[in-house]
Amino acid sequence: MRNGDRSPVVVENPEGTGPFVIVCDHASNRIPEEYEPFELADDALATHIAWDPGALAMARRLSKRLDAPLLWPDVSRLVIDCNRAPDASSLIAVESEGRKVEANRGVSAAERARRLERIHRPYHEAIDACLERRLAARLTTALIAIHSFTPVYFGKARPWQVGIVFDDDRRMADLLIHKLEADKALTIGINEPYSPADQVYYTVERHAGPRRLPAVMIEIRNDEIGDEAGQRSWADRLVSILIAATPGLLAESYAVV
Ligand SMILES: [Zn+2]
């Protein structure tokens, strides 16, 4: 990192004592100075190829209203995808939805290790530290990952306004799905548009799995949260569900460490 460059990891409201910790792996479309030029068409950095539009704004609203710590990497997923395992082939994408990412072609093993060391590792260590501090303080804790997805993917429209993504631990997923289903206007993606089989569950799996924390990944279609009104409406909806769920959900979830 050059002098004066921003930290690759942001932690907001670290002392929040609400029962949730929020992570937003694809919050930022920032390409740090040292990685420029990135040889992308001008508009690419504004699209989901570089980040999850609207996701950080949503995550911040949830963090504020639930008094939850929020952690996110302030680097585009094009440089390194923090929601991928270090050995995943998609960790440093050479192509995204048909667009070549020239700057990532031929990245050496040393450069791959360097990006892991400077961005991926500190991000995940910050999540570890946050969770361990809370567990030591016996704060009840569930993990929520906030993402957004594009309405059209490879020319195909996606019908879901929201996707709930989960693995074996269905505690939070079932509850969210059940409550969201009350709104008949919603089409809910159950492990859509992605599922853990697509290797997109890394952050949740890594941090919640071994600690047996209730966890879920919430994917919101980005046209739903493209403006403040949409973000407010989705935050209202999710906050009321999560607050109502808290007592039952967390009663049995004190840390097993
Ligand atoms: Zn994402």
mmCIF file of C-alpha atoms and ligand atoms in Angstrom:
data_model
loop_
_atom_site.group_PDB
_atom_site.id
_atom_site.type_symbol
_atom_site.label_atom_id
_atom_site.label_comp_id
_atom_site.label_asym_id
_atom_site.label_seq_id
_atom_site.Cartn_x
_atom_site.Cartn_y
_atom_site.Cartn_z
ATOM 1 C CA MET A 1 0.000 0.000 0.000
ATOM 2 C CA ARG A 2 1.307 3.446 -0.835
ATOM 3 C CA ASN A 3 1.541 6.128 1.783
ATOM 4 C CA GLY A 4 -1.757 7.859 2.124
ATOM 5 C CA ASP A 5 -3.694 5.049 0.465
ATOM 6 C CA ARG A 6 -6.812 3.958 2.285
ATOM 7 C CA SER A 7 -6.988 0.930 4.478
ATOM 8 C CA PRO A 8 -8.212 -2.134 2.617
ATOM 9 C CA VAL A 9 -10.503 -3.075 5.508
ATOM 10 C CA VAL A 10 -13.236 -0.955 7.060
ATOM 11 C CA VAL A 11 -14.879 -1.738 10.381
ATOM 12 C CA GLU A 12 -17.889 0.379 11.307
ATOM 13 C CA ASN A 13 -19.585 0.389 14.692
ATOM 14 C CA PRO A 14 -17.107 -2.181 16.077
ATOM 15 C CA GLU A 15 -18.494 -1.881 19.596
ATOM 16 C CA GLY A 16 -22.114 -2.425 18.543
ATOM 17 C CA THR A 17 -23.802 -4.775 21.000
ATOM 18 C CA GLY A 18 -26.798 -5.870 18.933
ATOM 19 C CA PRO A 19 -27.007 -9.620 18.232
ATOM 20 C CA PHE A 20 -25.823 -9.458 14.602
ATOM 21 C CA VAL A 21 -22.514 -8.930 12.836
ATOM 22 C CA ILE A 22 -22.803 -7.785 9.236
ATOM 23 C CA VAL A 23 -20.267 -8.357 6.483
ATOM 24 C CA CYS A 24 -20.362 -6.881 2.984
ATOM 25 C CA ASP A 25 -17.723 -8.633 0.867
ATOM 26 C CA HIS A 26 -18.492 -6.731 -2.342
ATOM 27 C CA ALA A 27 -19.157 -3.290 -0.873
ATOM 28 C CA SER A 28 -16.556 -1.336 -2.836
ATOM 29 C CA ASN A 29 -15.594 -0.759 -6.465
ATOM 30 C CA ARG A 30 -12.345 0.951 -5.546
ATOM 31 C CA ILE A 31 -9.218 0.017 -7.461
ATOM 32 C CA PRO A 32 -6.273 1.038 -5.259
ATOM 33 C CA GLU A 33 -3.797 3.311 -6.995
ATOM 34 C CA GLU A 34 -1.126 0.643 -7.179
ATOM 35 C CA TYR A 35 -3.341 -1.556 -9.381
ATOM 36 C CA GLU A 36 -4.127 1.124 -11.962
ATOM 37 C CA PRO A 37 -4.619 1.205 -14.848
ATOM 38 C CA PHE A 38 -7.081 -1.660 -14.777
ATOM 39 C CA GLU A 39 -7.800 -1.578 -18.542
ATOM 40 C CA LEU A 40 -11.535 -1.841 -18.216
ATOM 41 C CA ALA A 41 -14.206 -0.085 -20.191
ATOM 42 C CA ASP A 42 -15.180 3.051 -18.288
ATOM 43 C CA ASP A 43 -18.567 1.833 -17.218
ATOM 44 C CA ALA A 44 -17.371 -1.521 -15.879
ATOM 45 C CA LEU A 45 -16.465 -0.141 -12.478
ATOM 46 C CA ALA A 46 -20.044 1.008 -11.984
ATOM 47 C CA THR A 47 -21.501 -2.445 -12.639
ATOM 48 C CA HIS A 48 -21.861 -5.595 -10.586
ATOM 49 C CA ILE A 49 -18.703 -6.878 -12.221
ATOM 50 C CA ALA A 50 -16.709 -4.633 -9.895
ATOM 51 C CA TRP A 51 -18.946 -4.637 -6.792
ATOM 52 C CA ASP A 52 -22.481 -5.145 -5.497
ATOM 53 C CA PRO A 53 -24.272 -1.851 -6.174
ATOM 54 C CA GLY A 54 -26.479 -0.792 -3.265
ATOM 55 C CA ALA A 55 -25.157 -3.478 -0.906
ATOM 56 C CA LEU A 56 -23.044 -1.208 1.291
ATOM 57 C CA ALA A 57 -25.860 1.317 1.692
ATOM 58 C CA MET A 58 -28.133 -1.533 2.780
ATOM 59 C CA ALA A 59 -25.535 -3.012 5.114
ATOM 60 C CA ARG A 60 -25.010 0.394 6.723
ATOM 61 C CA ARG A 61 -28.700 0.870 7.346
ATOM 62 C CA LEU A 62 -28.919 -2.555 8.963
ATOM 63 C CA SER A 63 -25.776 -1.913 10.999
ATOM 64 C CA LYS A 64 -27.182 1.318 12.345
ATOM 65 C CA ARG A 65 -30.636 0.048 13.163
ATOM 66 C CA LEU A 66 -29.512 -3.261 14.636
ATOM 67 C CA ASP A 67 -26.473 -1.747 16.412
ATOM 68 C CA ALA A 68 -24.350 -4.280 14.549
ATOM 69 C CA PRO A 69 -20.640 -4.147 13.750
ATOM 70 C CA LEU A 70 -20.151 -3.926 9.978
ATOM 71 C CA LEU A 71 -17.009 -5.094 8.168
ATOM 72 C CA TRP A 72 -16.155 -4.652 4.498
ATOM 73 C CA PRO A 73 -13.096 -4.625 2.235
ATOM 74 C CA ASP A 74 -12.602 -1.266 0.518
ATOM 75 C CA VAL A 75 -11.246 -2.853 -2.649
ATOM 76 C CA SER A 76 -13.088 -4.036 -5.752
ATOM 77 C CA ARG A 77 -13.678 -7.743 -6.183
ATOM 78 C CA LEU A 78 -11.853 -7.335 -9.485
ATOM 79 C CA VAL A 79 -8.560 -6.991 -7.591
ATOM 80 C CA ILE A 80 -9.334 -9.927 -5.313
ATOM 81 C CA ASP A 81 -12.654 -11.478 -4.330
ATOM 82 C CA CYS A 82 -12.776 -11.695 -0.540
ATOM 83 C CA ASN A 83 -15.742 -14.061 -0.748
ATOM 84 C CA ARG A 84 -13.662 -16.781 -2.364
ATOM 85 C CA ALA A 85 -11.328 -19.347 -0.857
ATOM 86 C CA PRO A 86 -7.637 -18.484 -1.299
ATOM 87 C CA ASP A 87 -7.241 -21.416 -3.696
ATOM 88 C CA ALA A 88 -10.401 -20.735 -5.735
ATOM 89 C CA SER A 89 -9.879 -20.187 -9.454
ATOM 90 C CA SER A 90 -12.262 -17.200 -9.292
ATOM 91 C CA LEU A 91 -10.278 -15.484 -6.520
ATOM 92 C CA ILE A 92 -8.729 -13.136 -9.086
ATOM 93 C CA ALA A 93 -11.110 -13.110 -12.037
ATOM 94 C CA VAL A 94 -9.732 -13.042 -15.569
ATOM 95 C CA GLU A 95 -13.224 -12.815 -16.977
ATOM 96 C CA SER A 96 -16.524 -11.642 -15.592
ATOM 97 C CA GLU A 97 -19.797 -12.171 -17.412
ATOM 98 C CA GLY A 98 -18.097 -12.335 -20.763
ATOM 99 C CA ARG A 99 -15.852 -9.310 -20.179
ATOM 100 C CA LYS A 100 -12.180 -9.973 -20.052
ATOM 101 C CA VAL A 101 -10.283 -8.522 -17.129
ATOM 102 C CA GLU A 102 -6.999 -8.003 -18.931
ATOM 103 C CA ALA A 103 -5.179 -6.671 -15.885
ATOM 104 C CA ASN A 104 -5.639 -10.025 -14.170
ATOM 105 C CA ARG A 105 -4.352 -12.164 -17.003
ATOM 106 C CA GLY A 106 -1.037 -13.707 -16.174
ATOM 107 C CA VAL A 107 -1.037 -12.605 -12.546
ATOM 108 C CA SER A 108 1.952 -14.377 -11.014
ATOM 109 C CA ALA A 109 1.825 -16.627 -7.970
ATOM 110 C CA ALA A 110 3.767 -13.968 -6.101
ATOM 111 C CA GLU A 111 1.248 -11.265 -7.006
ATOM 112 C CA ARG A 112 -1.620 -13.540 -6.043
ATOM 113 C CA ALA A 113 0.031 -14.140 -2.672
ATOM 114 C CA ARG A 114 0.592 -10.417 -2.276
ATOM 115 C CA ARG A 115 -3.088 -9.565 -2.828
ATOM 116 C CA LEU A 116 -4.085 -12.298 -0.414
ATOM 117 C CA GLU A 117 -1.694 -10.932 2.164
ATOM 118 C CA ARG A 118 -2.661 -7.282 1.781
ATOM 119 C CA ILE A 119 -6.413 -7.475 1.325
ATOM 120 C CA HIS A 120 -7.993 -10.900 1.813
ATOM 121 C CA ARG A 121 -6.132 -11.912 4.975
ATOM 122 C CA PRO A 122 -6.614 -8.653 6.915
ATOM 123 C CA TYR A 123 -10.301 -8.614 6.035
ATOM 124 C CA HIS A 124 -10.895 -12.118 7.336
ATOM 125 C CA GLU A 125 -8.691 -11.520 10.354
ATOM 126 C CA ALA A 126 -10.779 -8.459 11.202
ATOM 127 C CA ILE A 127 -13.931 -10.593 11.086
ATOM 128 C CA ASP A 128 -12.243 -13.229 13.274
ATOM 129 C CA ALA A 129 -11.188 -10.585 15.786
ATOM 130 C CA CYS A 130 -14.667 -9.054 15.922
ATOM 131 C CA LEU A 131 -16.343 -12.420 16.453
ATOM 132 C CA GLU A 132 -13.822 -13.609 19.029
ATOM 133 C CA ARG A 133 -14.130 -10.394 21.010
ATOM 134 C CA ARG A 134 -17.900 -10.757 21.093
ATOM 135 C CA LEU A 135 -17.812 -14.411 22.024
ATOM 136 C CA ALA A 136 -15.372 -13.683 24.841
ATOM 137 C CA ALA A 137 -17.811 -11.041 26.086
ATOM 138 C CA ARG A 138 -20.650 -13.584 25.748
ATOM 139 C CA LEU A 139 -22.560 -11.391 23.329
ATOM 140 C CA THR A 140 -25.061 -13.398 21.320
ATOM 141 C CA THR A 141 -23.986 -13.269 17.718
ATOM 142 C CA ALA A 142 -25.375 -14.215 14.337
ATOM 143 C CA LEU A 143 -23.613 -13.462 11.056
ATOM 144 C CA ILE A 144 -25.311 -11.799 8.082
ATOM 145 C CA ALA A 145 -23.655 -11.302 4.699
ATOM 146 C CA ILE A 146 -25.266 -8.649 2.504
ATOM 147 C CA HIS A 147 -24.923 -8.869 -1.277
ATOM 148 C CA SER A 148 -26.753 -7.618 -4.359
ATOM 149 C CA PHE A 149 -27.198 -9.245 -7.756
ATOM 150 C CA THR A 150 -27.848 -7.995 -11.244
ATOM 151 C CA PRO A 151 -31.417 -8.172 -12.631
ATOM 152 C CA VAL A 152 -30.214 -9.634 -15.928
ATOM 153 C CA TYR A 153 -27.410 -12.144 -16.188
ATOM 154 C CA PHE A 154 -26.098 -13.299 -19.563
ATOM 155 C CA GLY A 155 -29.277 -11.931 -21.137
ATOM 156 C CA LYS A 156 -31.593 -13.766 -18.777
ATOM 157 C CA ALA A 157 -33.943 -11.876 -16.442
ATOM 158 C CA ARG A 158 -33.914 -12.984 -12.823
ATOM 159 C CA PRO A 159 -37.356 -13.135 -11.238
ATOM 160 C CA TRP A 160 -36.366 -12.969 -7.577
ATOM 161 C CA GLN A 161 -36.305 -9.657 -5.732
ATOM 162 C CA VAL A 162 -34.364 -11.305 -2.931
ATOM 163 C CA GLY A 163 -32.341 -14.483 -2.530
ATOM 164 C CA ILE A 164 -31.696 -16.296 0.730
ATOM 165 C CA VAL A 165 -28.524 -18.334 0.530
ATOM 166 C CA PHE A 166 -27.649 -20.904 3.159
ATOM 167 C CA ASP A 167 -25.933 -24.191 3.826
ATOM 168 C CA ASP A 168 -26.711 -26.903 6.385
ATOM 169 C CA ASP A 169 -27.489 -24.408 9.125
ATOM 170 C CA ARG A 170 -30.981 -23.235 8.206
ATOM 171 C CA ARG A 171 -31.850 -21.393 11.411
ATOM 172 C CA MET A 172 -31.791 -17.909 9.946
ATOM 173 C CA ALA A 173 -32.674 -18.880 6.404
ATOM 174 C CA ASP A 174 -35.914 -20.652 7.335
ATOM 175 C CA LEU A 175 -37.012 -17.789 9.464
ATOM 176 C CA LEU A 176 -36.321 -15.171 6.815
ATOM 177 C CA ILE A 177 -37.959 -17.194 4.075
ATOM 178 C CA HIS A 178 -41.039 -17.831 6.205
ATOM 179 C CA LYS A 179 -41.482 -14.157 7.064
ATOM 180 C CA LEU A 180 -40.710 -12.914 3.560
ATOM 181 C CA GLU A 181 -43.250 -15.331 2.093
ATOM 182 C CA ALA A 182 -45.985 -13.393 3.894
ATOM 183 C CA ASP A 183 -45.572 -10.757 1.173
ATOM 184 C CA LYS A 184 -47.201 -12.372 -1.845
ATOM 185 C CA ALA A 185 -45.753 -9.738 -4.140
ATOM 186 C CA LEU A 186 -42.263 -11.116 -3.549
ATOM 187 C CA THR A 187 -40.555 -13.859 -5.483
ATOM 188 C CA ILE A 188 -37.956 -15.292 -3.137
ATOM 189 C CA GLY A 189 -34.905 -17.119 -4.382
ATOM 190 C CA ILE A 190 -34.172 -20.131 -2.189
ATOM 191 C CA ASN A 191 -30.470 -20.623 -2.719
ATOM 192 C CA GLU A 192 -30.943 -18.495 -5.840
ATOM 193 C CA PRO A 193 -29.465 -16.801 -7.782
ATOM 194 C CA TYR A 194 -26.500 -18.528 -6.141
ATOM 195 C CA SER A 195 -25.986 -21.335 -3.712
ATOM 196 C CA PRO A 196 -23.014 -22.556 -1.690
ATOM 197 C CA ALA A 197 -22.300 -24.987 -4.555
ATOM 198 C CA ASP A 198 -21.285 -21.958 -6.626
ATOM 199 C CA GLN A 199 -18.431 -21.290 -4.169
ATOM 200 C CA VAL A 200 -20.041 -18.017 -3.095
ATOM 201 C CA TYR A 201 -20.500 -18.923 0.560
ATOM 202 C CA TYR A 202 -16.893 -18.674 1.627
ATOM 203 C CA THR A 203 -17.069 -15.828 4.146
ATOM 204 C CA VAL A 204 -20.098 -17.188 5.970
ATOM 205 C CA GLU A 205 -18.814 -20.751 5.927
ATOM 206 C CA ARG A 206 -15.384 -19.783 7.155
ATOM 207 C CA HIS A 207 -16.525 -17.650 10.074
ATOM 208 C CA ALA A 208 -19.902 -18.975 11.163
ATOM 209 C CA GLY A 209 -19.336 -22.669 10.461
ATOM 210 C CA PRO A 210 -16.650 -23.577 13.010
ATOM 211 C CA ARG A 211 -18.234 -21.329 15.645
ATOM 212 C CA ARG A 212 -21.719 -22.708 15.004
ATOM 213 C CA LEU A 213 -23.146 -19.225 14.739
ATOM 214 C CA PRO A 214 -26.526 -18.761 13.079
ATOM 215 C CA ALA A 215 -25.766 -17.261 9.676
ATOM 216 C CA VAL A 216 -27.230 -16.386 6.330
ATOM 217 C CA MET A 217 -26.376 -14.626 3.109
ATOM 218 C CA ILE A 218 -28.971 -12.148 1.858
ATOM 219 C CA GLU A 219 -28.849 -11.269 -1.842
ATOM 220 C CA ILE A 220 -31.031 -8.358 -2.966
ATOM 221 C CA ARG A 221 -31.591 -7.649 -6.656
ATOM 222 C CA ASN A 222 -29.799 -4.398 -7.250
ATOM 223 C CA ASP A 223 -32.663 -2.601 -8.986
ATOM 224 C CA GLU A 224 -34.611 -2.963 -5.731
ATOM 225 C CA ILE A 225 -32.014 -0.953 -3.809
ATOM 226 C CA GLY A 226 -30.825 1.483 -6.480
ATOM 227 C CA ASP A 227 -32.126 4.524 -4.606
ATOM 228 C CA GLU A 228 -32.738 5.641 -1.050
ATOM 229 C CA ALA A 229 -36.434 4.815 -1.101
ATOM 230 C CA GLY A 230 -35.704 1.231 -2.098
ATOM 231 C CA GLN A 231 -32.934 0.899 0.458
ATOM 232 C CA ARG A 232 -35.145 2.270 3.207
ATOM 233 C CA SER A 233 -37.987 -0.030 2.304
ATOM 234 C CA TRP A 234 -35.766 -3.127 2.275
ATOM 235 C CA ALA A 235 -34.061 -2.087 5.497
ATOM 236 C CA ASP A 236 -37.473 -1.657 7.186
ATOM 237 C CA ARG A 237 -38.545 -5.066 6.012
ATOM 238 C CA LEU A 238 -35.373 -6.892 7.048
ATOM 239 C CA VAL A 239 -34.949 -5.080 10.357
ATOM 240 C CA SER A 240 -38.464 -5.923 11.484
ATOM 241 C CA ILE A 241 -37.983 -9.582 10.586
ATOM 242 C CA LEU A 242 -34.583 -9.792 12.256
ATOM 243 C CA ILE A 243 -35.666 -8.042 15.429
ATOM 244 C CA ALA A 244 -38.760 -10.227 15.760
ATOM 245 C CA ALA A 245 -36.613 -13.296 15.238
ATOM 246 C CA THR A 246 -33.884 -12.450 17.655
ATOM 247 C CA PRO A 247 -35.046 -14.023 20.927
ATOM 248 C CA GLY A 248 -35.850 -17.483 19.554
ATOM 249 C CA LEU A 249 -33.048 -17.541 17.089
ATOM 250 C CA LEU A 250 -30.334 -16.680 19.513
ATOM 251 C CA ALA A 251 -31.516 -18.390 22.678
ATOM 252 C CA GLU A 252 -29.442 -21.467 22.019
ATOM 253 C CA SER A 253 -26.620 -19.907 20.114
ATOM 254 C CA TYR A 254 -24.140 -18.871 22.766
ATOM 255 C CA ALA A 255 -20.729 -19.596 21.513
ATOM 256 C CA VAL A 256 -19.434 -23.079 21.273
ATOM 257 C CA VAL A 257 -15.712 -22.384 21.107
HETATM 258 ZN ZN ZN B 1 -21.728 -10.160 -3.803
#
